[in-house]
Amino acid sequence: MPIEPVETIWVNGELVAWEDAKIHVLSHALHYGTGVFEGIRAYETERGPAVFRLTDHLERMRTSARIFLMELPYTTAQLRDAVHELIRANRLRSCYIRPLAFRGFGGEMGVNPERNPIDVVIAVWRWGRYLGDDALRRGIRATISSWRRQDPNIIPPSAKATGAYVNASMAKLEAVHAGYDEAIMLNPAGFVAEASGENVFIVRDGVLLTPPLAAGPLPGITRASIIDIAGDEGIPVAERDLTRADLYTAEEMFLVGTAAEVTPVREVDERVIGDPGPVTLALQQRFFDIVQGRDGKFSEWLDVVA
Ligand code: PMP
């Protein structure tokens, strides 16, 4: 999806003009993938732009950094203020927010990252539907990838690390080239982990099922929110290992994530699930009511930009 430039990007504590936010070609992260990042959305609400679970996202970035022995040079409160300042400076009513902390250029080359500074940037831009405008209404076609989600002892999948996304990219490329919208990745043990950039839910006998975190998905913030919303709706939820056949025979299936929001899946590898079902539609509706500030139940999830 094309990025439409805005005026400024936050770079190491300063607001820098969009076109000047550049890095050195010998930055460590560019060569070795040594960065951690987040994807966050701010929604337009009656009270102003509301960032969905901003602190939770920034805390997850700190956790990702910790796994890679990176100490973020800003507190969560400072990063939260930076996000607010940036949205105000760019006069955005809704946007996608991309914080990134990476090993920059410290004058040396080699896989040990420690001689390189930790640079932190935050960019915001206007963004529509990640999987296309029809996806939310009609659902998408997914395929089981031939690429496995990486083992936790190769690169921890619980950390949102830039380098790890080579794995997701390979799966996405394969799926798109085969004519599908999205790739579902199995873990090394053969159970469903997640999609290339979303967590997976299915419905079976009226129960909402999703792979446990031990199966190796990213601990998605939308995933956690959907589990809470389902609880509030009285929909039973269980975290359980799922096989590809569980997806092929699901009564309903959907993917969740900051970018994809709540996207129904209508088919997996030619096994037709069909139009979005009642559980999917109820959770999708409730999700949008909450993020757009129409439903006060989980109002603590909205961080309104003054
Ligand atoms: N899995 C992967 C691999 C992702 O990249 C994302 C997007 N961050 C998700 C799941 C969904 O996570 P969240 O709901 O926190 O955006």
mmCIF file of C-alpha atoms and ligand atoms in Angstrom:
data_model
loop_
_atom_site.group_PDB
_atom_site.id
_atom_site.type_symbol
_atom_site.label_atom_id
_atom_site.label_comp_id
_atom_site.label_asym_id
_atom_site.label_seq_id
_atom_site.Cartn_x
_atom_site.Cartn_y
_atom_site.Cartn_z
ATOM 1 C CA MET A 1 0.000 0.000 0.000
ATOM 2 C CA PRO A 2 1.581 3.326 -1.031
ATOM 3 C CA ILE A 3 2.758 5.605 1.761
ATOM 4 C CA GLU A 4 1.655 9.196 1.350
ATOM 5 C CA PRO A 5 4.344 11.427 2.906
ATOM 6 C CA VAL A 6 3.500 13.625 5.893
ATOM 7 C CA GLU A 7 5.579 16.552 7.133
ATOM 8 C CA THR A 8 7.766 15.190 9.901
ATOM 9 C CA ILE A 9 9.299 12.025 11.343
ATOM 10 C CA TRP A 10 10.579 11.721 14.921
ATOM 11 C CA VAL A 11 14.283 10.818 14.866
ATOM 12 C CA ASN A 12 16.193 10.390 18.134
ATOM 13 C CA GLY A 13 14.122 12.997 19.935
ATOM 14 C CA GLU A 14 13.787 15.588 17.140
ATOM 15 C CA LEU A 15 11.110 16.211 14.548
ATOM 16 C CA VAL A 16 12.859 15.963 11.182
ATOM 17 C CA ALA A 17 11.425 16.807 7.751
ATOM 18 C CA TRP A 18 10.064 13.672 6.034
ATOM 19 C CA GLU A 19 12.626 13.831 3.203
ATOM 20 C CA ASP A 20 15.560 14.294 5.606
ATOM 21 C CA ALA A 21 14.863 11.204 7.734
ATOM 22 C CA LYS A 22 17.728 9.121 6.306
ATOM 23 C CA ILE A 23 20.322 6.675 7.651
ATOM 24 C CA HIS A 24 23.891 5.703 6.767
ATOM 25 C CA VAL A 25 24.172 2.791 4.297
ATOM 26 C CA LEU A 26 26.513 1.018 6.721
ATOM 27 C CA SER A 27 23.938 1.010 9.529
ATOM 28 C CA HIS A 28 24.213 -2.311 11.363
ATOM 29 C CA ALA A 29 20.480 -3.075 11.164
ATOM 30 C CA LEU A 30 20.480 -2.745 7.386
ATOM 31 C CA HIS A 31 23.086 -5.521 7.126
ATOM 32 C CA TYR A 32 22.121 -7.811 10.001
ATOM 33 C CA GLY A 33 18.453 -7.080 10.802
ATOM 34 C CA THR A 34 19.219 -5.824 14.300
ATOM 35 C CA GLY A 35 16.147 -3.777 15.028
ATOM 36 C CA VAL A 36 12.849 -4.038 16.864
ATOM 37 C CA PHE A 37 9.678 -2.274 15.912
ATOM 38 C CA GLU A 38 5.963 -1.823 16.392
ATOM 39 C CA GLY A 39 2.900 -1.259 14.254
ATOM 40 C CA ILE A 40 0.160 0.783 15.904
ATOM 41 C CA ARG A 41 -2.994 2.497 14.693
ATOM 42 C CA ALA A 42 -4.682 5.696 15.738
ATOM 43 C CA TYR A 43 -8.383 5.903 14.910
ATOM 44 C CA GLU A 44 -10.516 8.966 14.370
ATOM 45 C CA THR A 45 -12.941 9.393 17.265
ATOM 46 C CA GLU A 46 -15.250 12.165 18.467
ATOM 47 C CA ARG A 47 -12.648 13.078 21.096
ATOM 48 C CA GLY A 48 -9.807 13.295 18.554
ATOM 49 C CA PRO A 49 -7.270 10.781 17.240
ATOM 50 C CA ALA A 50 -7.177 7.807 19.632
ATOM 51 C CA VAL A 51 -4.148 5.531 19.637
ATOM 52 C CA PHE A 52 -5.138 1.929 20.263
ATOM 53 C CA ARG A 53 -3.269 0.425 23.242
ATOM 54 C CA LEU A 54 -0.258 2.680 22.737
ATOM 55 C CA THR A 55 1.463 1.857 26.023
ATOM 56 C CA ASP A 56 0.983 -1.871 25.465
ATOM 57 C CA HIS A 57 2.648 -1.581 22.059
ATOM 58 C CA LEU A 58 5.552 0.456 23.437
ATOM 59 C CA GLU A 59 6.007 -2.030 26.269
ATOM 60 C CA ARG A 60 6.082 -4.878 23.750
ATOM 61 C CA MET A 61 8.804 -3.008 21.858
ATOM 62 C CA ARG A 62 10.793 -2.744 25.100
ATOM 63 C CA THR A 63 10.339 -6.487 25.656
ATOM 64 C CA SER A 64 11.470 -7.216 22.084
ATOM 65 C CA ALA A 65 14.524 -5.001 22.652
ATOM 66 C CA ARG A 66 15.351 -6.730 25.930
ATOM 67 C CA ILE A 67 15.480 -10.110 24.179
ATOM 68 C CA PHE A 68 18.171 -8.699 21.873
ATOM 69 C CA LEU A 69 20.095 -7.050 24.741
ATOM 70 C CA MET A 70 19.100 -3.601 23.511
ATOM 71 C CA GLU A 71 18.315 -0.990 26.125
ATOM 72 C CA LEU A 72 15.974 1.588 24.617
ATOM 73 C CA PRO A 73 17.370 5.068 25.287
ATOM 74 C CA TYR A 74 13.860 6.471 25.949
ATOM 75 C CA THR A 75 11.276 5.586 28.555
ATOM 76 C CA THR A 76 7.832 4.380 27.540
ATOM 77 C CA ALA A 77 6.419 7.720 28.750
ATOM 78 C CA GLN A 78 8.859 9.617 26.510
ATOM 79 C CA LEU A 79 7.972 7.462 23.501
ATOM 80 C CA ARG A 80 4.271 7.902 24.219
ATOM 81 C CA ASP A 81 4.735 11.693 24.325
ATOM 82 C CA ALA A 82 6.705 11.474 21.071
ATOM 83 C CA VAL A 83 3.840 9.638 19.344
ATOM 84 C CA HIS A 84 1.357 12.249 20.559
ATOM 85 C CA GLU A 85 3.619 15.108 19.465
ATOM 86 C CA LEU A 86 4.135 13.563 16.038
ATOM 87 C CA ILE A 87 0.415 13.019 15.386
ATOM 88 C CA ARG A 88 -0.266 16.619 16.422
ATOM 89 C CA ALA A 89 2.610 18.002 14.338
ATOM 90 C CA ASN A 90 1.338 16.191 11.241
ATOM 91 C CA ARG A 91 -2.295 17.143 11.971
ATOM 92 C CA LEU A 92 -3.509 13.571 11.441
ATOM 93 C CA ARG A 93 -6.979 12.422 12.468
ATOM 94 C CA SER A 94 -6.119 8.761 12.044
ATOM 95 C CA CYS A 95 -2.901 7.044 11.050
ATOM 96 C CA TYR A 96 -0.567 4.088 11.234
ATOM 97 C CA ILE A 97 2.359 4.520 13.632
ATOM 98 C CA ARG A 98 5.714 2.805 13.138
ATOM 99 C CA PRO A 99 8.246 3.077 15.984
ATOM 100 C CA LEU A 100 11.593 1.429 15.204
ATOM 101 C CA ALA A 101 14.715 1.027 17.364
ATOM 102 C CA PHE A 102 17.753 -0.218 15.499
ATOM 103 C CA ARG A 103 21.508 -0.547 15.645
ATOM 104 C CA GLY A 104 22.768 2.359 13.578
ATOM 105 C CA PHE A 105 26.222 3.230 12.317
ATOM 106 C CA GLY A 106 29.036 3.275 14.843
ATOM 107 C CA GLY A 107 32.023 3.169 12.511
ATOM 108 C CA GLU A 108 32.611 -0.600 12.628
ATOM 109 C CA MET A 109 31.384 -3.677 10.769
ATOM 110 C CA GLY A 110 30.732 -7.140 12.224
ATOM 111 C CA VAL A 111 27.896 -9.136 13.659
ATOM 112 C CA ASN A 112 28.442 -7.952 17.230
ATOM 113 C CA PRO A 113 25.994 -5.036 17.368
ATOM 114 C CA GLU A 114 27.240 -3.453 20.570
ATOM 115 C CA ARG A 115 29.583 -0.835 19.116
ATOM 116 C CA ASN A 116 26.711 0.698 17.202
ATOM 117 C CA PRO A 117 24.297 3.249 18.648
ATOM 118 C CA ILE A 118 20.657 2.423 19.232
ATOM 119 C CA ASP A 119 18.733 4.848 17.049
ATOM 120 C CA VAL A 120 15.021 5.320 17.586
ATOM 121 C CA VAL A 121 12.609 6.675 15.000
ATOM 122 C CA ILE A 122 8.840 7.004 14.836
ATOM 123 C CA ALA A 123 6.971 7.571 11.594
ATOM 124 C CA VAL A 124 3.252 8.141 11.053
ATOM 125 C CA TRP A 125 1.194 8.154 7.885
ATOM 126 C CA ARG A 126 -2.380 7.895 6.693
ATOM 127 C CA TRP A 127 -3.260 4.280 6.045
ATOM 128 C CA GLY A 128 -6.237 2.350 4.750
ATOM 129 C CA ARG A 129 -7.019 -1.348 4.755
ATOM 130 C CA TYR A 130 -3.885 -3.519 4.777
ATOM 131 C CA LEU A 131 -5.450 -6.478 2.944
ATOM 132 C CA GLY A 132 -7.560 -4.343 0.597
ATOM 133 C CA ASP A 133 -10.936 -2.665 0.856
ATOM 134 C CA ASP A 134 -12.997 -5.791 0.191
ATOM 135 C CA ALA A 135 -11.128 -7.956 2.688
ATOM 136 C CA LEU A 136 -12.969 -6.810 5.803
ATOM 137 C CA ARG A 137 -16.379 -7.386 4.253
ATOM 138 C CA ARG A 138 -15.916 -10.446 2.051
ATOM 139 C CA GLY A 139 -12.916 -12.177 3.600
ATOM 140 C CA ILE A 140 -9.653 -13.303 2.061
ATOM 141 C CA ARG A 141 -8.135 -16.439 0.560
ATOM 142 C CA ALA A 142 -5.270 -17.918 2.560
ATOM 143 C CA THR A 143 -2.803 -20.726 1.987
ATOM 144 C CA ILE A 144 -0.623 -22.800 4.280
ATOM 145 C CA SER A 145 2.933 -21.706 3.588
ATOM 146 C CA SER A 146 5.719 -24.126 2.773
ATOM 147 C CA TRP A 147 7.843 -21.869 4.986
ATOM 148 C CA ARG A 148 7.708 -22.651 8.705
ATOM 149 C CA ARG A 149 7.587 -19.996 11.412
ATOM 150 C CA GLN A 150 11.042 -19.952 12.955
ATOM 151 C CA ASP A 151 11.830 -22.072 15.989
ATOM 152 C CA PRO A 152 12.047 -20.025 19.247
ATOM 153 C CA ASN A 153 15.705 -21.048 19.540
ATOM 154 C CA ILE A 154 16.505 -19.659 16.103
ATOM 155 C CA ILE A 155 14.935 -16.226 16.436
ATOM 156 C CA PRO A 156 12.356 -15.761 19.206
ATOM 157 C CA PRO A 157 9.017 -15.261 17.417
ATOM 158 C CA SER A 158 7.731 -13.435 20.493
ATOM 159 C CA ALA A 159 10.045 -10.507 19.662
ATOM 160 C CA LYS A 160 9.013 -8.156 16.877
ATOM 161 C CA ALA A 161 12.473 -7.990 15.322
ATOM 162 C CA THR A 162 13.167 -6.540 11.879
ATOM 163 C CA GLY A 163 15.462 -9.391 10.788
ATOM 164 C CA ALA A 164 12.881 -12.013 11.682
ATOM 165 C CA TYR A 165 10.536 -10.610 9.054
ATOM 166 C CA VAL A 166 12.584 -12.174 6.253
ATOM 167 C CA ASN A 167 10.662 -15.312 7.253
ATOM 168 C CA ALA A 168 7.271 -13.580 7.013
ATOM 169 C CA SER A 169 8.287 -11.921 3.728
ATOM 170 C CA MET A 170 9.169 -15.262 2.132
ATOM 171 C CA ALA A 171 5.800 -16.695 3.162
ATOM 172 C CA LYS A 172 3.900 -13.649 1.924
ATOM 173 C CA LEU A 173 5.715 -13.679 -1.436
ATOM 174 C CA GLU A 174 4.988 -17.352 -1.934
ATOM 175 C CA ALA A 175 1.286 -16.868 -1.109
ATOM 176 C CA VAL A 176 0.821 -13.817 -3.320
ATOM 177 C CA HIS A 177 2.662 -15.425 -6.240
ATOM 178 C CA ALA A 178 0.338 -18.438 -5.925
ATOM 179 C CA GLY A 179 -2.689 -16.128 -6.131
ATOM 180 C CA TYR A 180 -3.621 -16.011 -2.426
ATOM 181 C CA ASP A 181 -3.999 -12.987 -0.173
ATOM 182 C CA GLU A 182 -2.183 -14.258 2.891
ATOM 183 C CA ALA A 183 0.072 -17.038 4.185
ATOM 184 C CA ILE A 184 -0.580 -19.140 7.282
ATOM 185 C CA MET A 185 2.612 -20.434 8.849
ATOM 186 C CA LEU A 186 3.047 -23.652 10.799
ATOM 187 C CA ASN A 187 5.601 -23.907 13.595
ATOM 188 C CA PRO A 188 8.470 -26.431 13.480
ATOM 189 C CA ALA A 189 6.228 -29.007 15.212
ATOM 190 C CA GLY A 190 3.637 -28.637 12.436
ATOM 191 C CA PHE A 191 0.943 -26.753 14.359
ATOM 192 C CA VAL A 192 -0.497 -23.436 13.240
ATOM 193 C CA ALA A 193 1.575 -20.506 14.506
ATOM 194 C CA GLU A 194 0.111 -17.421 12.802
ATOM 195 C CA ALA A 195 -0.185 -15.615 9.477
ATOM 196 C CA SER A 196 2.624 -13.531 7.975
ATOM 197 C CA GLY A 197 1.492 -10.475 9.939
ATOM 198 C CA GLU A 198 -1.615 -11.547 11.854
ATOM 199 C CA ASN A 199 -2.791 -13.945 14.538
ATOM 200 C CA VAL A 200 -5.259 -16.698 13.625
ATOM 201 C CA PHE A 201 -8.667 -17.523 15.104
ATOM 202 C CA ILE A 202 -11.167 -20.205 14.120
ATOM 203 C CA VAL A 203 -14.618 -21.113 15.390
ATOM 204 C CA ARG A 204 -15.498 -24.730 16.093
ATOM 205 C CA ASP A 205 -18.759 -25.830 17.771
ATOM 206 C CA GLY A 206 -19.317 -22.238 18.825
ATOM 207 C CA VAL A 207 -15.930 -22.031 20.593
ATOM 208 C CA LEU A 208 -13.344 -19.488 19.509
ATOM 209 C CA LEU A 209 -9.942 -21.179 19.185
ATOM 210 C CA THR A 210 -6.504 -19.662 18.721
ATOM 211 C CA PRO A 211 -3.003 -21.141 18.967
ATOM 212 C CA PRO A 212 -1.351 -20.686 22.388
ATOM 213 C CA LEU A 213 1.671 -18.359 22.643
ATOM 214 C CA ALA A 214 3.847 -21.462 23.106
ATOM 215 C CA ALA A 215 2.995 -22.382 19.484
ATOM 216 C CA GLY A 216 5.160 -19.439 18.460
ATOM 217 C CA PRO A 217 2.959 -16.590 17.268
ATOM 218 C CA LEU A 218 3.717 -12.985 18.089
ATOM 219 C CA PRO A 219 1.807 -12.117 21.282
ATOM 220 C CA GLY A 220 -0.530 -9.917 19.300
ATOM 221 C CA ILE A 221 -2.219 -7.013 20.992
ATOM 222 C CA THR A 222 -5.254 -7.385 18.744
ATOM 223 C CA ARG A 223 -5.294 -11.110 19.625
ATOM 224 C CA ALA A 224 -5.364 -10.279 23.340
ATOM 225 C CA SER A 225 -8.079 -7.672 22.728
ATOM 226 C CA ILE A 226 -10.243 -10.103 20.752
ATOM 227 C CA ILE A 227 -9.955 -12.680 23.554
ATOM 228 C CA ASP A 228 -11.172 -10.025 26.027
ATOM 229 C CA ILE A 229 -13.969 -8.849 23.733
ATOM 230 C CA ALA A 230 -15.108 -12.448 23.140
ATOM 231 C CA GLY A 231 -15.205 -12.957 26.916
ATOM 232 C CA ASP A 232 -17.362 -9.865 27.224
ATOM 233 C CA GLU A 233 -19.671 -11.167 24.463
ATOM 234 C CA GLY A 234 -20.049 -14.493 26.283
ATOM 235 C CA ILE A 235 -18.268 -16.385 23.494
ATOM 236 C CA PRO A 236 -16.196 -19.262 24.918
ATOM 237 C CA VAL A 237 -12.494 -18.991 24.002
ATOM 238 C CA ALA A 238 -9.700 -21.570 24.219
ATOM 239 C CA GLU A 239 -6.013 -21.392 23.354
ATOM 240 C CA ARG A 240 -5.253 -24.706 21.708
ATOM 241 C CA ASP A 241 -2.815 -26.171 19.199
ATOM 242 C CA LEU A 242 -4.415 -26.196 15.747
ATOM 243 C CA THR A 243 -3.515 -28.334 12.748
ATOM 244 C CA ARG A 244 -3.923 -27.344 9.118
ATOM 245 C CA ALA A 245 -6.947 -29.687 8.955
ATOM 246 C CA ASP A 246 -8.531 -27.690 11.791
ATOM 247 C CA LEU A 247 -8.355 -24.662 9.501
ATOM 248 C CA TYR A 248 -9.667 -26.631 6.508
ATOM 249 C CA THR A 249 -12.739 -27.701 8.517
ATOM 250 C CA ALA A 250 -13.304 -24.502 10.534
ATOM 251 C CA GLU A 251 -16.853 -23.145 10.772
ATOM 252 C CA GLU A 252 -15.423 -19.651 10.720
ATOM 253 C CA MET A 253 -11.934 -18.240 10.513
ATOM 254 C CA PHE A 254 -10.418 -14.782 10.773
ATOM 255 C CA LEU A 255 -7.061 -13.052 11.118
ATOM 256 C CA VAL A 256 -6.346 -10.218 13.526
ATOM 257 C CA GLY A 257 -3.608 -7.622 13.774
ATOM 258 C CA THR A 258 -3.034 -3.906 13.897
ATOM 259 C CA ALA A 259 -2.735 -3.668 10.124
ATOM 260 C CA ALA A 260 -5.341 -6.288 9.140
ATOM 261 C CA GLU A 261 -7.727 -5.423 12.031
ATOM 262 C CA VAL A 262 -10.325 -8.261 12.018
ATOM 263 C CA THR A 263 -10.238 -9.848 8.560
ATOM 264 C CA PRO A 264 -12.430 -12.867 7.762
ATOM 265 C CA VAL A 265 -10.913 -15.805 5.865
ATOM 266 C CA ARG A 266 -13.245 -17.327 3.267
ATOM 267 C CA GLU A 267 -11.009 -20.086 1.962
ATOM 268 C CA VAL A 268 -7.827 -21.960 2.933
ATOM 269 C CA ASP A 269 -6.106 -23.926 0.139
ATOM 270 C CA GLU A 270 -9.373 -24.361 -1.849
ATOM 271 C CA ARG A 271 -11.277 -25.526 1.258
ATOM 272 C CA VAL A 272 -14.148 -23.065 1.280
ATOM 273 C CA ILE A 273 -15.207 -21.621 4.628
ATOM 274 C CA GLY A 274 -17.550 -19.138 2.966
ATOM 275 C CA ASP A 275 -18.931 -15.746 3.883
ATOM 276 C CA PRO A 276 -17.989 -14.281 7.272
ATOM 277 C CA GLY A 277 -19.976 -16.071 10.003
ATOM 278 C CA PRO A 278 -21.873 -14.694 13.005
ATOM 279 C CA VAL A 279 -19.022 -14.899 15.538
ATOM 280 C CA THR A 280 -16.605 -13.204 13.151
ATOM 281 C CA LEU A 281 -19.090 -10.459 12.315
ATOM 282 C CA ALA A 282 -19.999 -9.836 15.968
ATOM 283 C CA LEU A 283 -16.348 -9.554 17.034
ATOM 284 C CA GLN A 284 -15.431 -7.426 14.031
ATOM 285 C CA GLN A 285 -18.306 -5.013 14.721
ATOM 286 C CA ARG A 286 -17.447 -4.783 18.420
ATOM 287 C CA PHE A 287 -13.749 -4.246 17.613
ATOM 288 C CA PHE A 288 -14.517 -1.288 15.326
ATOM 289 C CA ASP A 289 -17.007 0.165 17.808
ATOM 290 C CA ILE A 290 -14.318 0.048 20.496
ATOM 291 C CA VAL A 291 -11.384 1.417 18.464
ATOM 292 C CA GLN A 292 -13.527 4.186 16.998
ATOM 293 C CA GLY A 293 -14.746 5.190 20.457
ATOM 294 C CA ARG A 294 -18.439 4.261 20.027
ATOM 295 C CA ASP A 295 -18.339 1.536 22.699
ATOM 296 C CA GLY A 296 -17.147 2.676 26.118
ATOM 297 C CA LYS A 297 -16.542 -0.793 27.565
ATOM 298 C CA PHE A 298 -12.793 -0.931 26.926
ATOM 299 C CA SER A 299 -12.204 2.830 26.801
ATOM 300 C CA GLU A 300 -8.901 2.408 28.674
ATOM 301 C CA TRP A 301 -7.505 0.971 25.423
ATOM 302 C CA LEU A 302 -7.825 4.359 23.698
ATOM 303 C CA ASP A 303 -5.077 6.917 24.246
ATOM 304 C CA VAL A 304 -6.615 10.130 22.921
ATOM 305 C CA VAL A 305 -4.237 12.719 21.466
ATOM 306 C CA ALA A 306 -5.129 16.102 22.948
HETATM 307 N N1 PMP B 1 1.854 -11.694 14.003
HETATM 308 C C1 PMP B 1 2.800 -11.050 13.323
HETATM 309 C C2 PMP B 1 3.909 -11.814 12.714
HETATM 310 C C3 PMP B 1 2.732 -9.650 13.186
HETATM 311 O O1 PMP B 1 3.661 -8.997 12.494
HETATM 312 C C4 PMP B 1 1.652 -8.961 13.754
HETATM 313 C C5 PMP B 1 1.543 -7.468 13.598
HETATM 314 N N2 PMP B 1 2.270 -6.800 14.591
HETATM 315 C C6 PMP B 1 0.690 -9.681 14.473
HETATM 316 C C7 PMP B 1 0.831 -11.055 14.574
HETATM 317 C C8 PMP B 1 -0.464 -8.990 15.135
HETATM 318 O O2 PMP B 1 -0.014 -8.276 16.248
HETATM 319 P P1 PMP B 1 -0.748 -6.973 16.740
HETATM 320 O O3 PMP B 1 -2.161 -7.309 16.939
HETATM 321 O O4 PMP B 1 -0.074 -6.624 18.019
HETATM 322 O O5 PMP B 1 -0.568 -5.940 15.690
#
